[in-house]
Amino acid sequence: MKRLLNGLTIGVLLTVLLAALAGCMTLAGGNPLGLGDSWREEVLLHDGCKIIVKRSVDRGGRHEIGQQPPIKEQSLSFTIPATKENVTWKSEYSEDVGLADFMPLLLDIVQGTAYVVSTPVGCLSYNKWGRPNPPYVVFRYANKAWQNIALQELPAEIKKLNLIISSPDNKVNQLGKRLVSAEEIRKINSRLTQPEFKTILREPVRILKSRECAEMIPDGNRGWIGIGWFKKQPSYDACLDVCKKNKMSSQYCPCDRLFDKTTKEK
């Protein structure tokens, strides 16, 4: 009997230990239901039609202890109804940014052509993509490839955001389902207060100081440096000295565009 009790005790302890370990892994991964890695969204297009879009998210990379890793890659996969072509849009890991460059806001199809409107993720990506205002980076699918186009080329009928925005995998986990309806997407996004997330803006917006990103440029060494260090220099030569100290090649040194090339003055 004593041996039986000892065996039962050990079994219980092992069960508790395994459960605790599983709990730790769940906390570290932040995905207890396993739903957020891949799911489907019912996307409402501008003309009232709906398509099913498969989304996937992969997290990883640098992050603070106790915080969730950033999204290092995500994708949208869907079929264009008119052509029956299966298409995938991806935002992949960017070494110079340290995560995926974009967060997709909407997917729409006009006359058989697919468009994705995204926004840069974080200040580094925002600077990398030219500090757009409104803060959108637009893609059009043509000739079997995605092309970055100007906001002005986005068809006027595309107005409403129709994908889950900001940490979509976490929101899917909260819902606890693998297929999110268009109405559920609308309700989730309605909680966002930023004007650029209410509808697609066509004119520049005033950026609040609390949301400003300092202007930065790549230093050519997989790092970034504030443009202010160069702008505040009293002369062209002094600006070049800053480039030399940071070991920046002429390709990345901004002095030629900040100072007049003839007089070498601002």
Coordinates of C-alpha atoms in Angstrom, one line a residue:
M1 CA 0.0 0.0 0.0
K2 CA 2.8 2.4 0.9
R3 CA 4.6 1.7 -2.4
L4 CA 1.3 2.3 -4.2
L5 CA 0.8 5.7 -2.5
N6 CA 4.4 6.7 -3.3
G7 CA 3.8 5.8 -6.9
L8 CA 0.6 7.8 -7.0
T9 CA 2.3 10.8 -5.3
I10 CA 5.1 10.7 -7.8
G11 CA 2.6 10.5 -10.6
V12 CA 0.7 13.5 -9.3
L13 CA 3.9 15.5 -8.9
L14 CA 4.9 14.7 -12.4
T15 CA 1.5 15.8 -13.7
V16 CA 1.7 19.1 -11.8
L17 CA 5.2 19.7 -13.0
L18 CA 4.3 19.1 -16.6
A19 CA 1.3 21.3 -16.3
A20 CA 3.5 24.1 -14.8
L21 CA 6.0 23.7 -17.6
A22 CA 3.2 23.9 -20.2
G23 CA 1.9 27.0 -18.5
C24 CA 5.3 28.6 -18.7
M25 CA 5.6 27.8 -22.4
T26 CA 2.2 29.2 -23.0
L27 CA 3.1 32.5 -21.2
A28 CA 6.3 32.7 -23.2
G29 CA 4.7 32.1 -26.5
G30 CA 1.6 34.2 -25.8
N31 CA -0.6 31.9 -27.9
P32 CA -2.4 29.5 -25.5
L33 CA -5.1 28.5 -28.0
G34 CA -2.8 28.1 -31.0
L35 CA -5.2 30.1 -33.2
G36 CA -3.2 33.2 -33.8
D37 CA -0.5 31.6 -36.1
S38 CA -2.9 31.1 -38.9
W39 CA -6.6 31.9 -39.4
R40 CA -9.1 33.2 -42.0
E41 CA -10.9 36.5 -42.3
E42 CA -14.0 37.3 -44.2
V43 CA -13.0 40.4 -46.1
L44 CA -15.7 42.9 -47.3
L45 CA -14.7 44.5 -50.6
H46 CA -15.7 48.0 -51.8
D47 CA -18.5 46.6 -54.0
G48 CA -20.1 44.5 -51.3
C49 CA -18.6 41.2 -52.3
K50 CA -16.8 39.1 -49.8
I51 CA -13.7 36.9 -50.1
I52 CA -12.0 34.6 -47.6
V53 CA -8.4 35.6 -46.8
K54 CA -6.0 33.3 -45.0
R55 CA -3.7 35.2 -42.7
S56 CA -0.6 34.0 -41.0
V57 CA 1.7 35.6 -38.4
D58 CA 5.1 34.6 -37.2
R59 CA 6.6 36.3 -34.1
G60 CA 10.2 36.5 -33.1
G61 CA 13.2 38.8 -32.8
R62 CA 14.4 41.4 -30.3
H63 CA 12.0 42.3 -27.5
E64 CA 12.0 43.4 -23.8
I65 CA 11.9 40.7 -21.2
G66 CA 8.3 39.9 -20.3
Q67 CA 7.0 41.4 -23.6
Q68 CA 5.6 39.6 -26.6
P69 CA 8.1 39.2 -29.5
P70 CA 7.3 41.5 -32.5
I71 CA 5.8 40.2 -35.7
K72 CA 8.7 39.2 -37.9
E73 CA 6.7 38.0 -40.8
Q74 CA 3.0 37.9 -41.9
S75 CA 1.1 37.1 -45.0
L76 CA -2.3 37.3 -46.8
S77 CA -3.4 34.5 -49.1
F78 CA -6.5 34.8 -51.3
T79 CA -8.0 34.1 -54.7
I80 CA -8.9 36.8 -57.2
P81 CA -12.5 35.9 -58.1
A82 CA -12.3 37.1 -61.8
T83 CA -9.2 35.2 -62.7
K84 CA -9.2 32.4 -60.0
E85 CA -5.5 33.2 -59.4
N86 CA -4.2 32.3 -56.0
V87 CA -2.1 35.2 -54.6
T88 CA 0.0 35.8 -51.5
W89 CA 1.2 39.1 -50.1
K90 CA 4.0 39.1 -47.6
S91 CA 5.6 41.4 -45.1
E92 CA 8.9 39.7 -44.4
Y93 CA 11.6 40.2 -41.8
S94 CA 13.7 43.2 -42.4
E95 CA 17.2 43.1 -41.0
D96 CA 17.6 46.9 -40.8
V97 CA 14.3 47.3 -39.0
G98 CA 14.5 44.1 -36.8
L99 CA 10.9 43.0 -37.6
A100 CA 8.4 43.0 -40.5
D101 CA 8.2 46.4 -42.2
F102 CA 4.4 46.6 -42.6
M103 CA 1.0 46.0 -40.9
P104 CA -1.7 45.4 -43.6
L105 CA -4.8 47.5 -43.2
L106 CA -6.9 46.5 -46.2
L107 CA -7.1 44.2 -49.2
D108 CA -9.4 45.1 -52.1
I109 CA -9.9 44.2 -55.7
V110 CA -10.9 46.6 -58.5
Q111 CA -11.6 45.3 -62.0
G112 CA -9.6 42.1 -61.3
T113 CA -6.6 43.9 -59.8
A114 CA -5.7 43.4 -56.2
Y115 CA -4.5 46.2 -53.9
V116 CA -3.0 46.1 -50.4
V117 CA -2.7 49.2 -48.2
S118 CA -0.3 48.8 -45.3
T119 CA 1.3 51.1 -42.7
P120 CA 5.0 51.0 -41.6
V121 CA 5.6 49.4 -38.2
G122 CA 7.6 51.5 -35.9
C123 CA 9.8 54.6 -36.4
L124 CA 12.6 52.8 -38.3
S125 CA 10.2 51.4 -40.9
Y126 CA 8.5 54.7 -41.1
N127 CA 11.8 56.4 -41.9
K128 CA 12.9 53.6 -44.3
W129 CA 9.8 54.1 -46.4
G130 CA 10.1 57.8 -46.7
R131 CA 8.0 59.0 -43.8
P132 CA 4.7 58.8 -45.7
N133 CA 1.9 61.2 -44.8
P134 CA -0.8 59.8 -44.7
P135 CA 1.1 56.9 -43.2
Y136 CA 0.4 54.3 -45.9
V137 CA 2.5 52.1 -48.2
V138 CA 0.4 50.8 -51.1
F139 CA 0.9 47.7 -53.2
R140 CA -0.7 46.6 -56.4
Y141 CA -0.6 43.1 -57.9
A142 CA 0.3 43.1 -61.6
N143 CA 2.3 40.9 -63.9
K144 CA 2.5 38.2 -61.2
A145 CA 4.2 40.5 -58.7
W146 CA 3.5 43.0 -56.0
Q147 CA 4.5 46.6 -56.9
N148 CA 4.8 49.5 -54.6
I149 CA 2.7 52.4 -55.9
A150 CA 1.9 55.9 -54.9
L151 CA -1.2 56.6 -52.8
Q152 CA -2.6 58.6 -55.7
E153 CA -2.7 55.5 -57.9
L154 CA -5.0 53.7 -55.4
P155 CA -8.5 53.6 -56.9
A156 CA -10.8 56.2 -55.3
E157 CA -13.5 53.6 -54.5
I158 CA -11.1 51.9 -52.0
K159 CA -11.9 53.6 -48.7
K160 CA -12.7 51.2 -45.9
L161 CA -10.2 49.2 -43.9
N162 CA -11.3 45.6 -43.9
L163 CA -8.5 43.5 -42.1
I164 CA -7.9 43.1 -38.4
I165 CA -5.4 45.8 -37.5
S166 CA -2.7 45.8 -34.8
S167 CA -1.7 42.5 -33.2
P168 CA -4.3 40.5 -35.2
D169 CA -3.1 37.2 -33.8
N170 CA -3.9 38.3 -30.3
K171 CA -7.3 39.5 -31.2
V172 CA -8.1 36.2 -32.9
N173 CA -7.0 34.4 -29.8
Q174 CA -9.4 36.5 -27.8
L175 CA -12.2 35.6 -30.1
G176 CA -11.3 31.9 -30.0
K177 CA -12.2 31.1 -33.6
R178 CA -10.3 30.5 -36.8
L179 CA -12.8 32.3 -39.1
V180 CA -13.5 35.9 -38.3
S181 CA -16.5 37.5 -40.0
A182 CA -16.5 40.9 -41.7
E183 CA -18.8 42.2 -39.0
E184 CA -16.5 41.1 -36.3
I185 CA -13.6 42.7 -38.1
R186 CA -15.6 46.0 -38.3
K187 CA -16.3 45.9 -34.5
I188 CA -12.7 45.2 -33.7
N189 CA -11.4 48.0 -35.8
S190 CA -14.1 50.5 -34.5
R191 CA -12.2 50.7 -31.2
L192 CA -9.2 52.4 -32.9
T193 CA -9.1 56.2 -32.6
Q194 CA -6.5 57.2 -35.1
P195 CA -8.1 58.9 -38.1
E196 CA -5.9 57.0 -40.6
F197 CA -7.4 53.8 -39.2
K198 CA -11.0 55.0 -39.7
T199 CA -10.9 55.4 -43.4
I200 CA -8.2 55.8 -46.1
L201 CA -7.1 59.3 -46.0
R202 CA -6.0 61.1 -49.2
E203 CA -4.5 64.2 -47.8
P204 CA -1.6 64.7 -45.2
V205 CA -2.6 64.7 -41.6
R206 CA -1.2 66.5 -38.6
I207 CA 1.0 64.2 -36.6
L208 CA 0.6 64.6 -32.9
K209 CA 3.8 65.1 -30.9
S210 CA 3.1 62.0 -28.8
R211 CA 3.2 60.0 -32.0
E212 CA 6.1 61.8 -33.8
C213 CA 9.0 59.7 -35.1
A214 CA 12.3 61.5 -35.2
E215 CA 13.7 61.7 -38.7
M216 CA 16.5 59.1 -39.1
I217 CA 18.6 57.8 -42.0
P218 CA 20.5 54.5 -42.4
D219 CA 24.2 54.7 -41.6
G220 CA 25.1 51.9 -44.0
N221 CA 26.2 49.7 -41.2
R222 CA 22.8 48.2 -40.4
G223 CA 22.1 51.0 -38.0
W224 CA 20.3 54.4 -38.0
I225 CA 21.3 57.9 -37.0
G226 CA 19.2 61.0 -36.5
I227 CA 19.3 63.5 -39.4
G228 CA 19.5 66.3 -36.8
W229 CA 23.2 65.5 -36.2
F230 CA 23.9 66.6 -39.8
K231 CA 21.4 69.5 -40.1
K232 CA 22.8 71.3 -37.1
Q233 CA 26.4 71.4 -38.5
P234 CA 27.6 74.9 -39.4
S235 CA 29.3 73.9 -42.7
Y236 CA 29.5 71.3 -45.4
D237 CA 32.9 70.1 -44.1
A238 CA 31.6 69.8 -40.6
C239 CA 28.8 67.7 -41.9
L240 CA 31.2 65.4 -43.7
D241 CA 33.2 65.0 -40.5
V242 CA 30.0 63.6 -38.9
C243 CA 29.8 61.1 -41.8
K244 CA 33.4 60.1 -41.3
K245 CA 33.0 59.6 -37.6
N246 CA 30.1 57.3 -38.2
K247 CA 32.0 55.5 -41.0
M248 CA 29.2 56.4 -43.5
S249 CA 29.9 56.0 -47.2
S250 CA 29.0 58.7 -49.7
Q251 CA 25.9 56.6 -50.6
Y252 CA 24.4 57.3 -47.2
C253 CA 26.0 60.6 -46.2
P254 CA 23.3 63.3 -46.5
C255 CA 25.6 66.3 -46.7
D256 CA 25.2 66.9 -50.4
R257 CA 21.5 67.3 -50.1
L258 CA 21.6 69.3 -47.0
F259 CA 24.2 71.8 -48.2
D260 CA 24.5 73.7 -51.4
K261 CA 27.1 71.9 -53.5
T262 CA 28.5 75.1 -54.9
T263 CA 28.8 77.3 -51.9
K264 CA 28.9 74.4 -49.4
E265 CA 26.5 76.4 -47.3
K266 CA 22.9 75.7 -46.1

